[in-house]
Short mmCIF file of C-alpha atoms in Angstrom, two decimals:
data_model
loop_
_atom_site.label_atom_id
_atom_site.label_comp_id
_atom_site.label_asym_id
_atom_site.label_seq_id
_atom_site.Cartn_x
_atom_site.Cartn_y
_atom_site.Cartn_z
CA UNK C 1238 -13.09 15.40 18.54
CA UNK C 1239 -15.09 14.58 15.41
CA UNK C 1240 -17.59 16.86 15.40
CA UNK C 1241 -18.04 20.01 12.78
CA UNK C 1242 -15.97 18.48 10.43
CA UNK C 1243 -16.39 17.79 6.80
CA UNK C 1244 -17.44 14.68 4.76
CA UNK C 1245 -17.65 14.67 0.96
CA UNK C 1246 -19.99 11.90 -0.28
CA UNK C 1247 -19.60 10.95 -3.88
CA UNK C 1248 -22.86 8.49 -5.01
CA UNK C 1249 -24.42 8.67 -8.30
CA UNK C 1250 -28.03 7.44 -6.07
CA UNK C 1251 -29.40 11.39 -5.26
CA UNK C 1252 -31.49 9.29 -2.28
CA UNK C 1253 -28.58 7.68 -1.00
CA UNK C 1254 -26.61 10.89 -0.78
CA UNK C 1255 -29.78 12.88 1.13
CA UNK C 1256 -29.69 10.00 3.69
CA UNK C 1257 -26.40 10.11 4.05
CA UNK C 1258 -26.56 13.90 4.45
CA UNK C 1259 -29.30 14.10 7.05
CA UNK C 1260 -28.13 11.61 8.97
CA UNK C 1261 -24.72 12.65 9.62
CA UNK C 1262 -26.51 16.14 9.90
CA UNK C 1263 -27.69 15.32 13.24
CA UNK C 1264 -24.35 14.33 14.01
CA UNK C 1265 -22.69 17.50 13.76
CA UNK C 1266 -21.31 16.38 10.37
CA UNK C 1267 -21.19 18.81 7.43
CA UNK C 1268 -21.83 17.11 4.08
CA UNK C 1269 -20.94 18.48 0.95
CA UNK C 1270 -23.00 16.19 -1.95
CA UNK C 1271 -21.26 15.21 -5.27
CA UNK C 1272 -22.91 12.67 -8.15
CA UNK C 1273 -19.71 12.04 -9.90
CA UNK C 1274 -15.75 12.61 -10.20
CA UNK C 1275 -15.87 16.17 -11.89
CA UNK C 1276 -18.17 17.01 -8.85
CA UNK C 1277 -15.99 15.53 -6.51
CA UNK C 1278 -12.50 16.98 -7.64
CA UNK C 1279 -14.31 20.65 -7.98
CA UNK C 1280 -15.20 20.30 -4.30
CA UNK C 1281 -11.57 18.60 -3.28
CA UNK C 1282 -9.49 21.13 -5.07
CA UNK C 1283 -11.58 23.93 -2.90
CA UNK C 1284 -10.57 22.78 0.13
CA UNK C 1285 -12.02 22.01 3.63
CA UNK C 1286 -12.92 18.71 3.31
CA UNK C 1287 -11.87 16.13 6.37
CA UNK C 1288 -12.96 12.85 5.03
CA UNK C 1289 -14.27 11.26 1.49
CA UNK C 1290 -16.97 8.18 1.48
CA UNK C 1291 -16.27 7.25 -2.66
CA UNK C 1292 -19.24 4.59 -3.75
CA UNK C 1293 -17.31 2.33 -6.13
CA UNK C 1294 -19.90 1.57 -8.81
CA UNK C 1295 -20.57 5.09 -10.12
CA UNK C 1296 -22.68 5.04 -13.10
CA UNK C 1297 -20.64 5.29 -16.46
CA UNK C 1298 -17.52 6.17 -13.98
CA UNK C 1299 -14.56 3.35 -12.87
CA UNK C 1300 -14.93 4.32 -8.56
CA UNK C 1301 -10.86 2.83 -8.85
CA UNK C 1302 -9.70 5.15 -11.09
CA UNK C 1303 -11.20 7.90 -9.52
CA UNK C 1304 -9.80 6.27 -6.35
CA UNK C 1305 -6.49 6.16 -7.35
CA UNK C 1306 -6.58 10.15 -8.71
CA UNK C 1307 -7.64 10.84 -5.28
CA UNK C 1308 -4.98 8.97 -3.30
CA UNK C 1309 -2.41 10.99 -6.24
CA UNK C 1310 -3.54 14.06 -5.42
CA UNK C 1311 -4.29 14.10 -1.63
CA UNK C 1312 -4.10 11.96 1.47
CA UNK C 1313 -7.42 13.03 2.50
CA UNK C 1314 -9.02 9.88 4.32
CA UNK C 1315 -11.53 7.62 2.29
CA UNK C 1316 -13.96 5.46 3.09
CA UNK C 1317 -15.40 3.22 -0.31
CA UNK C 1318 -19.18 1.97 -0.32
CA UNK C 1319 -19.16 -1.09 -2.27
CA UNK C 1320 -21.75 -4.26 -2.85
CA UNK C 1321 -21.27 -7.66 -0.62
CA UNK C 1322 -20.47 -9.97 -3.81
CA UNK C 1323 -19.10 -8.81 -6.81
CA UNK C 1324 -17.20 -6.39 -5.70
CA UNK C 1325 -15.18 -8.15 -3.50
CA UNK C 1326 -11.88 -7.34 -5.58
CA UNK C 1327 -12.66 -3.16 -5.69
CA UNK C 1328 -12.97 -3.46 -2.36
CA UNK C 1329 -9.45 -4.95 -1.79
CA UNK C 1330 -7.89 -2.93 -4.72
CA UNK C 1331 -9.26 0.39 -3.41
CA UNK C 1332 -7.80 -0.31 0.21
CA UNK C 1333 -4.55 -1.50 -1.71
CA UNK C 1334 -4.70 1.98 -3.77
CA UNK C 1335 -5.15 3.78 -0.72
CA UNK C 1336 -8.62 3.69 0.95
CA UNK C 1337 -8.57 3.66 5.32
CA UNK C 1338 -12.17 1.60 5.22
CA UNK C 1339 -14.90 -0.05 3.48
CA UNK C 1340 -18.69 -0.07 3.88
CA UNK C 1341 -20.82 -2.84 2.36
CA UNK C 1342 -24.32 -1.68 0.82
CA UNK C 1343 -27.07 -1.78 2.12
CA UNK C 1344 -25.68 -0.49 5.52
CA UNK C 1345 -27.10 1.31 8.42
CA UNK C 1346 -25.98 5.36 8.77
CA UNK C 1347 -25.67 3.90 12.32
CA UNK C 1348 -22.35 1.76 11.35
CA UNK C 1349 -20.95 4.29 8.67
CA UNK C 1350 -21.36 6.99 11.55
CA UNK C 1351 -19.20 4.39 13.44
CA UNK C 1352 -16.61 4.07 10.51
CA UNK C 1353 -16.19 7.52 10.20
CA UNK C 1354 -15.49 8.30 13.86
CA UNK C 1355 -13.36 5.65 13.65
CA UNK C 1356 -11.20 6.96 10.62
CA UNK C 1357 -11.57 10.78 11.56
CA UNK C 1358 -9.53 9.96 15.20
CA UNK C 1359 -6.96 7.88 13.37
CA UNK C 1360 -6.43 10.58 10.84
CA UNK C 1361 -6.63 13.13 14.13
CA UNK C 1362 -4.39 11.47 16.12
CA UNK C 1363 -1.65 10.50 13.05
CA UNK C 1364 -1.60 14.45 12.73
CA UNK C 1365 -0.24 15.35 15.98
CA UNK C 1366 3.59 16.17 15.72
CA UNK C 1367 5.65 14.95 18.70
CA UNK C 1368 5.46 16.23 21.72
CA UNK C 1369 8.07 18.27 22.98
CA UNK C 1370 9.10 15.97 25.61
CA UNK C 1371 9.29 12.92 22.36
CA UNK C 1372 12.89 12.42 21.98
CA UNK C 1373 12.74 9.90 19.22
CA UNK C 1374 12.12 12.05 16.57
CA UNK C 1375 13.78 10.11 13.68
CA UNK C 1376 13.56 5.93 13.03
CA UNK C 1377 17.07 4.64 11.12
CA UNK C 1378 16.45 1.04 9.68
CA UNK C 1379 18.08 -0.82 6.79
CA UNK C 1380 19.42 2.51 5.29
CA UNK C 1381 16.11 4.16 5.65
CA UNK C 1382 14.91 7.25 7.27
CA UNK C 1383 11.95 8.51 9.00
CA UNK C 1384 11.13 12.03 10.31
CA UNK C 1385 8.22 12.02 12.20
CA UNK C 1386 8.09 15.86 12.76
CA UNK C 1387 8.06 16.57 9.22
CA UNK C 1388 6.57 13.09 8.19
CA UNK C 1389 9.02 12.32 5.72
CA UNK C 1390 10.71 8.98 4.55
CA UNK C 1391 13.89 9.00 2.91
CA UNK C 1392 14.80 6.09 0.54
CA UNK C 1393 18.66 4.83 1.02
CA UNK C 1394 19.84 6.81 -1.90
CA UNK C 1395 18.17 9.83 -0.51
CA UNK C 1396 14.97 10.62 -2.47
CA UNK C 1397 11.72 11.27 -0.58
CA UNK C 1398 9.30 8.44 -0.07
CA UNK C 1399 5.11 9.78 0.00
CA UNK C 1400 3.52 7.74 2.66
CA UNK C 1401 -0.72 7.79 3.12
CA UNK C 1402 -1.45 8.67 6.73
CA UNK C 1403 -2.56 5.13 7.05
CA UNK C 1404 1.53 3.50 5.57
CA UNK C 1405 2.33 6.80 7.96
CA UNK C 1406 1.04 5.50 11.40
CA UNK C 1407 1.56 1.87 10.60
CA UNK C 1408 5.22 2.24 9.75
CA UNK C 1409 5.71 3.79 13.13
CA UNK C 1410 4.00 1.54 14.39
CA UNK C 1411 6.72 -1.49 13.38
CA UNK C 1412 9.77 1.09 14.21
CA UNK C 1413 8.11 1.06 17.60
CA UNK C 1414 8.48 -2.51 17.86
CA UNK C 1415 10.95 -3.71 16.12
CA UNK C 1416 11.57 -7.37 16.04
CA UNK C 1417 8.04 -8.12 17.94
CA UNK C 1418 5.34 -9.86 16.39
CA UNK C 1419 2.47 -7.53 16.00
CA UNK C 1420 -1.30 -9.53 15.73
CA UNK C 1421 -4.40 -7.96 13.92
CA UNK C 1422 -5.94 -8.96 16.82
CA UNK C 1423 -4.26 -7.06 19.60
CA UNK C 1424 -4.33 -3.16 20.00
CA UNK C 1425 -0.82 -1.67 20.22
CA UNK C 1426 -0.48 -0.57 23.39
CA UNK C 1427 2.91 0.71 22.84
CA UNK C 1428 1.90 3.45 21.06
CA UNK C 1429 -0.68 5.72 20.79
CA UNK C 1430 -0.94 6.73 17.72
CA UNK C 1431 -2.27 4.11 16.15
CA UNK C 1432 -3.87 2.62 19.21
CA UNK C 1433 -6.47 0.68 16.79
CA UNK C 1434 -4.27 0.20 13.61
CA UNK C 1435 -4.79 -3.64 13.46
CA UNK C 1436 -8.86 -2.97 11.60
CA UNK C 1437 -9.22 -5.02 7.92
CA UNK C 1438 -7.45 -2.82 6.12
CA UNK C 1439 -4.42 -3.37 7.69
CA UNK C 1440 -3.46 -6.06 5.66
CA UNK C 1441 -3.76 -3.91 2.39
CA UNK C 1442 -1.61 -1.01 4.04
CA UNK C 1443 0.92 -4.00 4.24
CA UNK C 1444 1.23 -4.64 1.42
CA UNK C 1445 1.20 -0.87 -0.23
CA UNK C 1446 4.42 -0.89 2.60
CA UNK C 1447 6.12 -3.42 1.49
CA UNK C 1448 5.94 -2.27 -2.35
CA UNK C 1449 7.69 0.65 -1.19
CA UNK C 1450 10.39 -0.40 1.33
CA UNK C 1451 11.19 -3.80 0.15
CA UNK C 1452 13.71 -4.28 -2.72
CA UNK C 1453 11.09 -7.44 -3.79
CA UNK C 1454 7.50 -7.35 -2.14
CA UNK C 1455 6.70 -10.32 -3.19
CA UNK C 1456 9.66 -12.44 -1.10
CA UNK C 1457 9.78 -9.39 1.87
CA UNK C 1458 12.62 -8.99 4.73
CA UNK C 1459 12.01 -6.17 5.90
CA UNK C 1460 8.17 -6.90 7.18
CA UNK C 1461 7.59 -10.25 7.39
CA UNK C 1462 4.44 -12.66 7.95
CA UNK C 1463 4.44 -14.59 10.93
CA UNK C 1464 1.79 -17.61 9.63
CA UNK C 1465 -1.14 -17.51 12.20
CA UNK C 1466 0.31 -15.36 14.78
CA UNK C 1467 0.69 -11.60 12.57
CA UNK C 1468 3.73 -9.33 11.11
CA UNK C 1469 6.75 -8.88 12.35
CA UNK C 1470 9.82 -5.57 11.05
CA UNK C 1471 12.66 -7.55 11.05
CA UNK C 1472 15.29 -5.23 11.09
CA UNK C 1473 17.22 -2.94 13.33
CA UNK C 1474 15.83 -0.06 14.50
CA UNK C 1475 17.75 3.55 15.89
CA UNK C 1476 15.61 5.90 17.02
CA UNK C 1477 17.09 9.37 17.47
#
């Protein structure tokens, strides 16, 4: 299911990028190389390209604003490479602004292999429309709306909402199961299309949710921490 598709890897470290390359090579992964952010938004705006691994310490570049251009202009899924101690805080920020999944360096191709797989069938199986057979085709809560055929979130006062695939599938998600606490721990078996949502970034897609559905993220109602036990969408849900 994840084969012959396309990763763009955007590292300023020309050895890096060939490992990365013939690595995924043997995979039955294309790679398409770029050093820095001109690179990589020539090869975005042509098309074709299935996932992004971003290394957050480009030379002479900021990898979060180029992260946060990316995530403006395209919900393409990301993966950021980052180092284990310093850049603790990109790492965070660039899941808050958007990333699926983060790699520490030095890794093993083995493991990002694994992370892409991982992030290509969530981004696979977020993509399928309903089947015809789905009757709940549209979530009503708190004054919302959300169209799952055409993936679209209407604020209460009727303008569209963008949602990342990621706020996408874990939105639906909650509307699944409303009113039920929901651990990081535990797969949700009641749907699957997000049948591994709960990973470490899930926390950061939180809180990108809650900036745009609740009237004050900071003191939210609408999905609320359960201390020690996970999240719970508090209010009622119609699905139609």
């Amino acid at each position: 299911m994840t084969t012959d598709r396309t990763i763009l890897v955007v590292d300023d470290d020309p050895a890096m990028r060939s490992l990365v390359e013939e690595y995924l090579a043997t995979h039955d992964l294309r790679v398409r190389p770029a050093a820095n952010g001109q690179e990589m938004s020539r090869i975005l705006a042509e098309g074709g390209v299935d996932l992004v691994i971003l290394d957050m310490r480009l030379g002479g570049e900021d990898g979060l604003s180029l992260m946060r251009d990316l995530r403006r202009r395209s919900e393409v899924p990301v993966i950021v490479l980052s180092g284990v101690r310093r850049e603790e805080v990109d790492r965070v920020l660039g899941l808050e602004m958007g990333a699926d999944d983060y790699v520490l360096k030095p890794f093993s191709p083995r493991e990002l292999l694994a992370r892409i797989r991982a992030v290509l069938r969530r981004a696979e199986l977020r993509a399928e429309p309903p089947g015809p057979g789905d009757k709940r085709l549209r979530y009503r809560f708190a004054g919302w709306e959300l169209d799952l055929r055409a993936r679209r979130l209407t604020a209460p006062a009727g303008e569209a909402v963008a949602l990342t695939p990621g706020e996408f599938g874990l939105l639906v998600a909650f509307l699944r199961a409303p009113r039920v606490v929901l651990s990081r721990e535990q797969p949700l078996a009641a749907t699957r299309v997000h049948e591994d949502v709960f990973d470490r970034s899930v926390d950061a897609q939180i809180l990108r949710l809650r900036r745009k559905l609740e009237a004050d993220p900071s003191q939210p109602s609408l999905i609320r921490t359960e201390r020690g036990a996970g999240y719970v969408f508090t209010a009622p849900v119609q699905a139609h």
